[in-house]
Amino acid sequence: MEPESLGAEQGASLPGPAEELGTLLGQDAALPKLSGGELDRELESKSDLIDDKEFDIPQVDTPPTLESILNETDDEEESFVLEDPSLLNIDNIDTHSYDTSSLASSDSGDRTHSKRKKKLPDSFSLHGSVVRLSLLKGISAQIVSAADKVDAGLPTAIAASSLIAVGTSHGLALIFGKDPNQALRLCLGSTAVGAQYGAISALSINNDCSRLLCGFAKGQITMWDLASGKLLRSITDAHPPGTAILHIKFTDDPTLAICNDSGGSVFELSFKRVMGVRTCESRCLFSGSKGEVCCIEPLHAKTELRDHPITQYSLLAMASLTKILVIGLKPSLKVWMTFPYGRMDPSSVPLLAWHFVAVQNSVNPMLAFCRGDVVHFLLVKRDDSGAIHVTKQKQLHLHYDLINFTWINSRTVVLLDSVEKLHVIDRQTQEELETIEISEVQLVYNSSHFKSLATGGNVSQALALVGERACYQSISSCGGQIFYLGTKSVHVMMMRSWRERVDHLLKQDCLTEALALAWSFHEGKAKAVVGLSGDANKRKSVLADRMVEILFHYADRTLKKCPDQGKIQVMEQHFQDMVPVIVDYCLLLQRTDLLFSQMYDKLSENSVAKGVFLECLEPYILSDKLMGMTAQVMKDLLLHYQDKNLMEDMEACIVHMDITSLDIQQVVLLCWENHLYDAMIYVYNSGMNDFISPMEKLFKVIAPPLNAGKSLTDEKVVMGNKLLVYISCCLAGRAYPLGDIPEDLVPLVKNQVFEFLIRLHSAEASADEEVYPYVRTLLHFDTREFLNVLALTFEDFKNDKQAVEYQQRIVDILLKVMVENSDFTPSQVGCLFTFLARQLAKPNNTLFVNRTLFDQVLEFLCSPDDDSRHSERQQVLLELLQAGGIVQFEENRLIPMAEKAEFYQICEFMYEREHLYDKIIDCYLRDPVRKEEVFNYIHNILSIPGYSAEEKQSVWQKAMKHIEELLLLSPNKAADLIATHFNDQIEGIIKNLQDQFLLFQFLRSLLDPREGINQDMLQISPCVTEQFIELLCHYNPDHVLETLQVLEFYRLEETIQITQKHLLHEASSYLLEKKGDVHGAFLVMLEQLRSKLLMLTCEIEESTELHLLKDIEDTLVKTIALCQRNSHSLNQQQREALWFPLLEAMMSPQKLSSSTVLCQYSEPLKSLTMQVLNNMAAFIALPSILQRILQDPVYGRGKLGEIQGLVLGMLDTFNYEQTLLETTTNLLNHDLHWSLCNLRASITRGLNPKQDYCCICLQQYKRRQEMADEIIVFSCGHLYHSLCLLSKECGIETKGQMRWTCYKCNSSNKGGKLSENFSELKKGNGASLTQTSSESLLDSQQIQAFDQLCRLYRGTSRLALLTELSRTHGGEKHGLLNVSQGDPALNSVFQNENFQLHLTPPPLTEE
């Protein structure tokens, strides 16, 4: 019997007798049990007989059945134990699980895994492994066996419910149980039917797992009874023939199913049974002619949600190639929503998935749909009226394209991207929890059905393109599990429970990550949590217990993994990395009992670990997170710090600890020996409530040297400062060094401290001790700070009788100690009285101080025995007065005493109170320290509002009276003040000044603009400026010329007379030139030059010769510069009158060639003469110069050789200039040629439109055929109808010619200058470019070329030049843009005086 006899009628119900099939497979039956490797190997065909003897195959009594063969498993495989029958639990096969390339999903398939160091992905260290992917070995082995043994073909589709159905390419449906053995329950269909119907292309199991629908590649549909294995229906007419079934889906109504075929149509199948006859009615829901549907998804509700009001509509989501539709099948067909995709890649796969989610306290279905890399979530709700509303939720944006989307629960989704990577994502936070590579699963794709290859490939290109990556039928989800169908295997993915996730990290040896994950579960912050139930406290206690177990394991591992040998630093580093984790989590879990008992005992086994443990407690102690420690740990901590000499750290810890359980005396001793004064004070205060003893201890140390007048060491200064701060804290009710004193103790502590401070004698006083030792010591140590402490304390005092008495008593003691002793400095005494003055000045003052004491202080400060500490005494008295002490003094006595003592700041303070501002000027002038400040003071009084006219007048008069004194003090500042406030008095001031040098300094500061005074403010007659110039000639002749160049107001004639009187020739020459007498100026310089040359001809000392030559050269350069400056404005005759006398002057010394002196200077003189000739050549014709030289008796008499040097030098200059001119001309010509070539090349280049539709109306350009409509193409590639451009005001008519601008480019060029894109016109749809331009206009290519030139040169000169040339040489066909709007002749770039050529070679441009 043929294997096809597993026919359509009986359905090959298994288990059952299959002797014929067993006989057929008998030859293979004796093979040993199949191992994994042999399953992958292709076996020989059934028809080839094997010789038993040759292969030594033993005979068997009972040939195996198909079921027994398909159920064979490996010997070494463990049994499949099921904990919960509703879930396919794979815990026990995890050791053999499919080892994917993701570390997060592989458990211990590789035994050496824990030893291999792998870089953990971020999500793994944060979330651990969220899901587990495992191979279903039983099912996988049986699929491969079926393909080999019964020609079932390769798997094509999978559906999962409480059974797992796998469809094959030869038309069989294999039904497997979810029992531990994954046994084959049924084999439905036969290869004969498969040959007729094609491969199974889609499967669907109904809700109660009683019926299976199979869709085939050639379009047929079969329905099977899963209990009996009977074929119930064979449907061949439900949809158009010749199209493959892409999807078949049961709805929640068992009599209703939906199918989707490769024509893109969707049909509703209604199953009925009338009088025992099973029928099927088909209704078209969506026709493929309106747009092909390639994905359908009915809404399924779980049993507990069957009563949800939305289930009565029987919703169905459909995804076509362009949009999503949601329709209701009941009570009548209705479309509830359509949603277009927008832009996307046409090859991306449309995906749909429903799930019920809780949003705002109600549970409603949510539809996820995706095509490409954006997932949209739509929440579907039914309102009271019965209408359905769809609201968009937050989108999920990805960086990869999806080919599958599956909900694993309402919070977590699993995505499969196009490179076969799984991404587990938390929907609400959109965080990626895990990534798993599944390419080795060898996922089955449904491409052949989408291309409908079984019916001749009669599908659209668009659907075939989508089908390239379609895998709808290879992935099925059920009850929180997702099944993946590979070409030779089935894998299941499920979420790990919280315990499993933690254990998985532990197995990977990631203990810190396991603790962090457990803590996130504890705090309720973890994602995708499974297996935690009960109330929050119960959950926390379960997790806390687990974390404690892990911590013990962690502590053991820390000690075990400690490096045995090597440097101590390596061990320390190891424990520093590990131990803080234990402390952290023990404190987070509030298990200090555990931390300080078992954990501490465990870590104490290793001395390094113990040390690190104690040190890492410090931050918790300092932040007050760790208050209660056992006495043993505290003791060990102090000993450890002492051993390591970390005294500062120890002190910081002590002041945060509860030290009542320690030996306090021992701790105090330890602190005192190590100078830990803060800690010592804290121990006394908090350990024994003793606030006085620490003060006594500190006083004993600092008092003796202070009383003996010695300076303190740094150590003792620190002690003194701490003592002051401590007293301040005690009196303010604060604990030292931090926190607050308990409220009930505050009054007691204040009283104790006060009583201590004002004790008459110390506890163990010697007979000669002075009274009030403590107050005296503090005053000596730092008077100001001690008084500040008292001032703060007085602020806090309530005004009760006791407080008033305390204050008065303290004040009396202070006066007694300080006033009756001469060993306090004026500054210290002043501090006391300033403090008293402040207290007395308070409105609610109750203190009494004898006024005569203040007089004594005044006397003490103003009339000391010696004159030392003058500024200190003045400062002290000033502070005293400013603090309110002025009311204690008689003013008529104070000012004379201050003047006598030269306390000018005191005088100023007093005068300021009485508004005697003019007297303050005297104070400034007499005070050597603050003299310079008088200018600012006068300026402020005279210019700032707020002073009366009389006050300002008195200050003005006082300043005028002292003007000479002010000038002596600072001529510059005085001149500034005079220019601002005494402008009209300047000439009077000048007359009154007797000292000429002082007058010179004043005038220089006033008139020289370089001194910074604004000359426009001054109204001065020219004679003042001339007076200044005369003084300048007298006092500073070298600076006359440069000063004349910046001065403005002077008369030329008078100034020339002054400079000539003082024989300042250069200055006279400058003034004559400025006057316009160029020849006069030249003669002055020439005379100067001749006199210097004459000195050279005299016999002179050698030392002055070089200096004289330098002087001659300097004068010559200045004379040449004068001639050059003025030659441009003179005629030929006037030029010769300048240059030839100069040449004559230089050549005349050379006539005296007999002089021995001149022989050695002939060379320098000739080079200077050459300099004159070179500069002359620019202004005087060459023949004239040569003629003059040849006529000269010196050169005329001699041979030509003597003047050869001069002539050749002139010819060289000529050659150089000629070469420069020729090079410039060549460069310009080449440049112009290159630019015009570029223009021509641009003009002849064609235009290439980017698209074939108008960018405004978006219609295809051929569709509108109006007579007046033209097609405009721009060089940017945009295409428009001319009427559309006109509607957007992008066309301007100028002189009968339309000028167009590109609408898109101009609208995007916001804010900037709109660059015009000129266009070519195309008449209708003709190919020829029409040119109607009669005016000179630039077309688009020319503009483009111009833009390119602008970019190349970063300037406008070349562009303007080319435009200029185009005006006169423009082509007949292509005109150039007329840039200027006015007359071209007026705007010509050549007429511009700044016109310059940029003589750089043009850059190379790529063609």
mmCIF file of N, CA, C and O in Angstrom, residues 1112-1169:
data_model
loop_
_atom_site.group_PDB
_atom_site.id
_atom_site.type_symbol
_atom_site.label_atom_id
_atom_site.label_comp_id
_atom_site.label_asym_id
_atom_site.label_seq_id
_atom_site.Cartn_x
_atom_site.Cartn_y
_atom_site.Cartn_z
ATOM 1 N N ILE A 1112 73.551 111.812 7.329
ATOM 2 C CA ILE A 1112 73.364 112.244 5.924
ATOM 3 C C ILE A 1112 72.307 111.358 5.253
ATOM 4 O O ILE A 1112 71.396 111.856 4.584
ATOM 5 N N GLU A 1113 72.427 110.070 5.460
ATOM 6 C CA GLU A 1113 71.471 109.128 4.830
ATOM 7 C C GLU A 1113 70.048 109.418 5.318
ATOM 8 O O GLU A 1113 69.093 109.428 4.541
ATOM 9 N N ASP A 1114 69.925 109.664 6.623
ATOM 10 C CA ASP A 1114 68.615 109.941 7.219
ATOM 11 C C ASP A 1114 67.996 111.196 6.604
ATOM 12 O O ASP A 1114 66.828 111.214 6.206
ATOM 13 N N THR A 1115 68.803 112.253 6.516
ATOM 14 C CA THR A 1115 68.312 113.526 5.943
ATOM 15 C C THR A 1115 67.947 113.333 4.470
ATOM 16 O O THR A 1115 66.931 113.850 3.990
ATOM 17 N N LEU A 1116 68.767 112.564 3.738
ATOM 18 C CA LEU A 1116 68.504 112.325 2.317
ATOM 19 C C LEU A 1116 67.172 111.586 2.132
ATOM 20 O O LEU A 1116 66.365 111.945 1.256
ATOM 21 N N VAL A 1117 66.937 110.563 2.952
ATOM 22 C CA VAL A 1117 65.680 109.784 2.839
ATOM 23 C C VAL A 1117 64.481 110.702 3.059
ATOM 24 O O VAL A 1117 63.487 110.639 2.325
ATOM 25 N N LYS A 1118 64.593 111.598 4.060
ATOM 26 C CA LYS A 1118 63.472 112.512 4.339
ATOM 27 C C LYS A 1118 63.278 113.493 3.191
ATOM 28 O O LYS A 1118 62.151 113.828 2.818
ATOM 29 N N THR A 1119 64.385 113.951 2.586
ATOM 30 C CA THR A 1119 64.291 114.897 1.460
ATOM 31 C C THR A 1119 63.666 114.208 0.248
ATOM 32 O O THR A 1119 62.806 114.780 -0.440
ATOM 33 N N ILE A 1120 64.104 112.958 -0.028
ATOM 34 C CA ILE A 1120 63.519 112.202 -1.162
ATOM 35 C C ILE A 1120 62.019 112.012 -0.938
ATOM 36 O O ILE A 1120 61.200 112.181 -1.863
ATOM 37 N N ALA A 1121 61.639 111.667 0.312
ATOM 38 C CA ALA A 1121 60.210 111.466 0.623
ATOM 39 C C ALA A 1121 59.421 112.737 0.355
ATOM 40 O O ALA A 1121 58.309 112.701 -0.188
ATOM 41 N N LEU A 1122 60.004 113.893 0.712
ATOM 42 C CA LEU A 1122 59.358 115.193 0.460
ATOM 43 C C LEU A 1122 59.151 115.396 -1.041
ATOM 44 O O LEU A 1122 58.063 115.771 -1.485
ATOM 45 N N CYS A 1123 60.200 115.118 -1.828
ATOM 46 C CA CYS A 1123 60.099 115.282 -3.284
ATOM 47 C C CYS A 1123 59.049 114.338 -3.878
ATOM 48 O O CYS A 1123 58.260 114.724 -4.740
ATOM 49 N N GLN A 1124 59.040 113.074 -3.388
ATOM 50 C CA GLN A 1124 58.087 112.084 -3.920
ATOM 51 C C GLN A 1124 56.649 112.483 -3.603
ATOM 52 O O GLN A 1124 55.765 112.359 -4.442
ATOM 53 N N ARG A 1125 56.422 112.947 -2.375
ATOM 54 C CA ARG A 1125 55.055 113.313 -1.953
ATOM 55 C C ARG A 1125 54.479 114.394 -2.843
ATOM 56 O O ARG A 1125 53.286 114.389 -3.126
ATOM 57 N N ASN A 1126 55.350 115.312 -3.288
ATOM 58 C CA ASN A 1126 54.825 116.491 -3.981
ATOM 59 C C ASN A 1126 54.989 116.449 -5.495
ATOM 60 O O ASN A 1126 54.387 117.262 -6.193
ATOM 61 N N SER A 1127 55.804 115.512 -6.022
ATOM 62 C CA SER A 1127 56.055 115.481 -7.472
ATOM 63 C C SER A 1127 54.783 115.232 -8.276
ATOM 64 O O SER A 1127 54.664 115.674 -9.415
ATOM 65 N N HIS A 1128 53.834 114.479 -7.710
ATOM 66 C CA HIS A 1128 52.594 114.147 -8.435
ATOM 67 C C HIS A 1128 51.835 115.409 -8.834
ATOM 68 O O HIS A 1128 51.195 115.444 -9.882
ATOM 69 N N SER A 1129 51.913 116.440 -7.996
ATOM 70 C CA SER A 1129 51.101 117.649 -8.253
ATOM 71 C C SER A 1129 51.908 118.761 -8.944
ATOM 72 O O SER A 1129 51.414 119.874 -9.082
ATOM 73 N N LEU A 1130 53.141 118.484 -9.381
ATOM 74 C CA LEU A 1130 53.977 119.523 -10.014
ATOM 75 C C LEU A 1130 54.175 119.224 -11.502
ATOM 76 O O LEU A 1130 54.100 118.063 -11.924
ATOM 77 N N ASN A 1131 54.448 120.314 -12.271
ATOM 78 C CA ASN A 1131 54.753 120.086 -13.691
ATOM 79 C C ASN A 1131 56.231 119.704 -13.834
ATOM 80 O O ASN A 1131 56.987 119.715 -12.870
ATOM 81 N N GLN A 1132 56.642 119.399 -15.100
ATOM 82 C CA GLN A 1132 57.987 118.866 -15.345
ATOM 83 C C GLN A 1132 59.071 119.839 -14.864
ATOM 84 O O GLN A 1132 60.046 119.447 -14.230
ATOM 85 N N GLN A 1133 58.865 121.114 -15.151
ATOM 86 C CA GLN A 1133 59.881 122.123 -14.799
ATOM 87 C C GLN A 1133 60.054 122.216 -13.283
ATOM 88 O O GLN A 1133 61.173 122.246 -12.770
ATOM 89 N N GLN A 1134 58.880 122.184 -12.568
ATOM 90 C CA GLN A 1134 58.948 122.279 -11.096
ATOM 91 C C GLN A 1134 59.610 121.033 -10.495
ATOM 92 O O GLN A 1134 60.337 121.113 -9.513
ATOM 93 N N ARG A 1135 59.335 119.887 -11.140
ATOM 94 C CA ARG A 1135 59.951 118.637 -10.637
ATOM 95 C C ARG A 1135 61.477 118.715 -10.762
ATOM 96 O O ARG A 1135 62.200 118.330 -9.850
ATOM 97 N N GLU A 1136 61.916 119.209 -11.968
ATOM 98 C CA GLU A 1136 63.367 119.288 -12.185
ATOM 99 C C GLU A 1136 64.018 120.234 -11.183
ATOM 100 O O GLU A 1136 65.137 120.007 -10.723
ATOM 101 N N ALA A 1137 63.253 121.310 -10.803
ATOM 102 C CA ALA A 1137 63.775 122.273 -9.826
ATOM 103 C C ALA A 1137 63.966 121.630 -8.458
ATOM 104 O O ALA A 1137 64.717 122.136 -7.623
ATOM 105 N N LEU A 1138 63.243 120.508 -8.193
ATOM 106 C CA LEU A 1138 63.436 119.796 -6.928
ATOM 107 C C LEU A 1138 64.548 118.760 -7.039
ATOM 108 O O LEU A 1138 65.478 118.718 -6.246
ATOM 109 N N TRP A 1139 64.386 117.873 -8.074
ATOM 110 C CA TRP A 1139 65.252 116.686 -8.109
ATOM 111 C C TRP A 1139 66.702 117.008 -8.508
ATOM 112 O O TRP A 1139 67.637 116.450 -7.950
ATOM 113 N N PHE A 1140 66.886 117.939 -9.512
ATOM 114 C CA PHE A 1140 68.262 118.179 -9.994
ATOM 115 C C PHE A 1140 69.144 118.855 -8.942
ATOM 116 O O PHE A 1140 70.300 118.457 -8.769
ATOM 117 N N PRO A 1141 68.646 119.868 -8.172
ATOM 118 C CA PRO A 1141 69.493 120.406 -7.100
ATOM 119 C C PRO A 1141 69.882 119.326 -6.086
ATOM 120 O O PRO A 1141 70.997 119.331 -5.557
ATOM 121 N N LEU A 1142 68.936 118.384 -5.841
ATOM 122 C CA LEU A 1142 69.231 117.316 -4.879
ATOM 123 C C LEU A 1142 70.347 116.424 -5.438
ATOM 124 O O LEU A 1142 71.295 116.074 -4.730
ATOM 125 N N LEU A 1143 70.222 116.090 -6.756
ATOM 126 C CA LEU A 1143 71.244 115.266 -7.389
ATOM 127 C C LEU A 1143 72.599 116.003 -7.381
ATOM 128 O O LEU A 1143 73.642 115.424 -7.077
ATOM 129 N N GLU A 1144 72.526 117.299 -7.680
ATOM 130 C CA GLU A 1144 73.731 118.147 -7.701
ATOM 131 C C GLU A 1144 74.398 118.144 -6.323
ATOM 132 O O GLU A 1144 75.612 117.985 -6.200
ATOM 133 N N ALA A 1145 73.575 118.280 -5.283
ATOM 134 C CA ALA A 1145 74.107 118.326 -3.913
ATOM 135 C C ALA A 1145 74.838 117.032 -3.578
ATOM 136 O O ALA A 1145 75.883 117.043 -2.913
ATOM 137 N N MET A 1146 74.274 115.886 -4.050
ATOM 138 C CA MET A 1146 74.904 114.602 -3.742
ATOM 139 C C MET A 1146 76.172 114.373 -4.553
ATOM 140 O O MET A 1146 77.090 113.688 -4.095
ATOM 141 N N MET A 1147 76.209 114.952 -5.792
ATOM 142 C CA MET A 1147 77.369 114.691 -6.641
ATOM 143 C C MET A 1147 78.523 115.670 -6.354
ATOM 144 O O MET A 1147 79.677 115.370 -6.640
ATOM 145 N N SER A 1148 78.204 116.844 -5.760
ATOM 146 C CA SER A 1148 79.242 117.878 -5.587
ATOM 147 C C SER A 1148 80.402 117.417 -4.715
ATOM 148 O O SER A 1148 81.549 117.721 -5.046
ATOM 149 N N PRO A 1149 80.222 116.676 -3.609
ATOM 150 C CA PRO A 1149 81.403 116.272 -2.822
ATOM 151 C C PRO A 1149 82.344 115.371 -3.619
ATOM 152 O O PRO A 1149 83.541 115.349 -3.347
ATOM 153 N N GLN A 1150 81.758 114.640 -4.590
ATOM 154 C CA GLN A 1150 82.598 113.708 -5.347
ATOM 155 C C GLN A 1150 83.544 114.450 -6.311
ATOM 156 O O GLN A 1150 84.481 113.865 -6.849
ATOM 157 N N LYS A 1151 83.264 115.761 -6.558
ATOM 158 C CA LYS A 1151 84.163 116.539 -7.422
ATOM 159 C C LYS A 1151 85.518 116.740 -6.732
ATOM 160 O O LYS A 1151 86.547 116.868 -7.373
ATOM 161 N N LEU A 1152 85.467 116.778 -5.379
ATOM 162 C CA LEU A 1152 86.718 116.996 -4.653
ATOM 163 C C LEU A 1152 87.442 115.662 -4.479
ATOM 164 O O LEU A 1152 87.719 115.216 -3.366
ATOM 165 N N SER A 1153 87.677 115.011 -5.565
ATOM 166 C CA SER A 1153 88.241 113.653 -5.487
ATOM 167 C C SER A 1153 89.684 113.662 -4.977
ATOM 168 O O SER A 1153 90.211 112.656 -4.573
ATOM 169 N N SER A 1154 90.288 114.848 -5.025
ATOM 170 C CA SER A 1154 91.683 114.904 -4.551
ATOM 171 C C SER A 1154 91.755 114.747 -3.032
ATOM 172 O O SER A 1154 92.765 114.340 -2.484
ATOM 173 N N SER A 1155 90.631 115.085 -2.384
ATOM 174 C CA SER A 1155 90.639 115.010 -0.909
ATOM 175 C C SER A 1155 90.814 113.560 -0.462
ATOM 176 O O SER A 1155 90.097 112.667 -0.902
ATOM 177 N N THR A 1156 91.762 113.351 0.400
ATOM 178 C CA THR A 1156 92.025 111.974 0.887
ATOM 179 C C THR A 1156 90.872 111.470 1.752
ATOM 180 O O THR A 1156 90.614 110.279 1.828
ATOM 181 N N VAL A 1157 90.219 112.407 2.403
ATOM 182 C CA VAL A 1157 89.111 112.008 3.302
ATOM 183 C C VAL A 1157 88.004 111.354 2.499
ATOM 184 O O VAL A 1157 87.409 110.347 2.902
ATOM 185 N N LEU A 1158 87.739 111.956 1.312
ATOM 186 C CA LEU A 1158 86.561 111.493 0.564
ATOM 187 C C LEU A 1158 86.763 110.147 -0.117
ATOM 188 O O LEU A 1158 85.809 109.506 -0.492
ATOM 189 N N CYS A 1159 88.029 109.777 -0.301
ATOM 190 C CA CYS A 1159 88.274 108.501 -1.013
ATOM 191 C C CYS A 1159 87.551 107.353 -0.340
ATOM 192 O O CYS A 1159 86.927 106.524 -0.998
ATOM 193 N N GLN A 1160 87.644 107.331 0.971
ATOM 194 C CA GLN A 1160 87.035 106.193 1.683
ATOM 195 C C GLN A 1160 85.509 106.283 1.696
ATOM 196 O O GLN A 1160 84.835 105.304 2.020
ATOM 197 N N TYR A 1161 84.942 107.476 1.363
ATOM 198 C CA TYR A 1161 83.471 107.606 1.374
ATOM 199 C C TYR A 1161 82.867 107.608 -0.016
ATOM 200 O O TYR A 1161 81.681 107.849 -0.173
ATOM 201 N N SER A 1162 83.700 107.409 -1.049
ATOM 202 C CA SER A 1162 83.156 107.510 -2.410
ATOM 203 C C SER A 1162 82.083 106.442 -2.664
ATOM 204 O O SER A 1162 81.059 106.715 -3.286
ATOM 205 N N GLU A 1163 82.294 105.224 -2.135
ATOM 206 C CA GLU A 1163 81.312 104.147 -2.356
ATOM 207 C C GLU A 1163 79.969 104.450 -1.694
ATOM 208 O O GLU A 1163 78.934 104.404 -2.349
ATOM 209 N N PRO A 1164 79.951 104.777 -0.360
ATOM 210 C CA PRO A 1164 78.652 105.115 0.265
ATOM 211 C C PRO A 1164 77.962 106.276 -0.449
ATOM 212 O O PRO A 1164 76.749 106.237 -0.654
ATOM 213 N N LEU A 1165 78.756 107.290 -0.863
ATOM 214 C CA LEU A 1165 78.130 108.450 -1.531
ATOM 215 C C LEU A 1165 77.545 108.048 -2.877
ATOM 216 O O LEU A 1165 76.471 108.522 -3.276
ATOM 217 N N LYS A 1166 78.274 107.162 -3.616
ATOM 218 C CA LYS A 1166 77.744 106.721 -4.914
ATOM 219 C C LYS A 1166 76.429 105.950 -4.729
ATOM 220 O O LYS A 1166 75.490 106.107 -5.515
ATOM 221 N N SER A 1167 76.381 105.099 -3.694
ATOM 222 C CA SER A 1167 75.137 104.321 -3.483
ATOM 223 C C SER A 1167 73.987 105.257 -3.112
ATOM 224 O O SER A 1167 72.843 105.051 -3.532
ATOM 225 N N LEU A 1168 74.288 106.341 -2.351
ATOM 226 C CA LEU A 1168 73.235 107.310 -2.017
ATOM 227 C C LEU A 1168 72.787 108.056 -3.275
ATOM 228 O O LEU A 1168 71.599 108.326 -3.471
ATOM 229 N N THR A 1169 73.778 108.382 -4.148
ATOM 230 C CA THR A 1169 73.435 109.054 -5.419
ATOM 231 C C THR A 1169 72.543 108.141 -6.254
ATOM 232 O O THR A 1169 71.568 108.586 -6.881
#
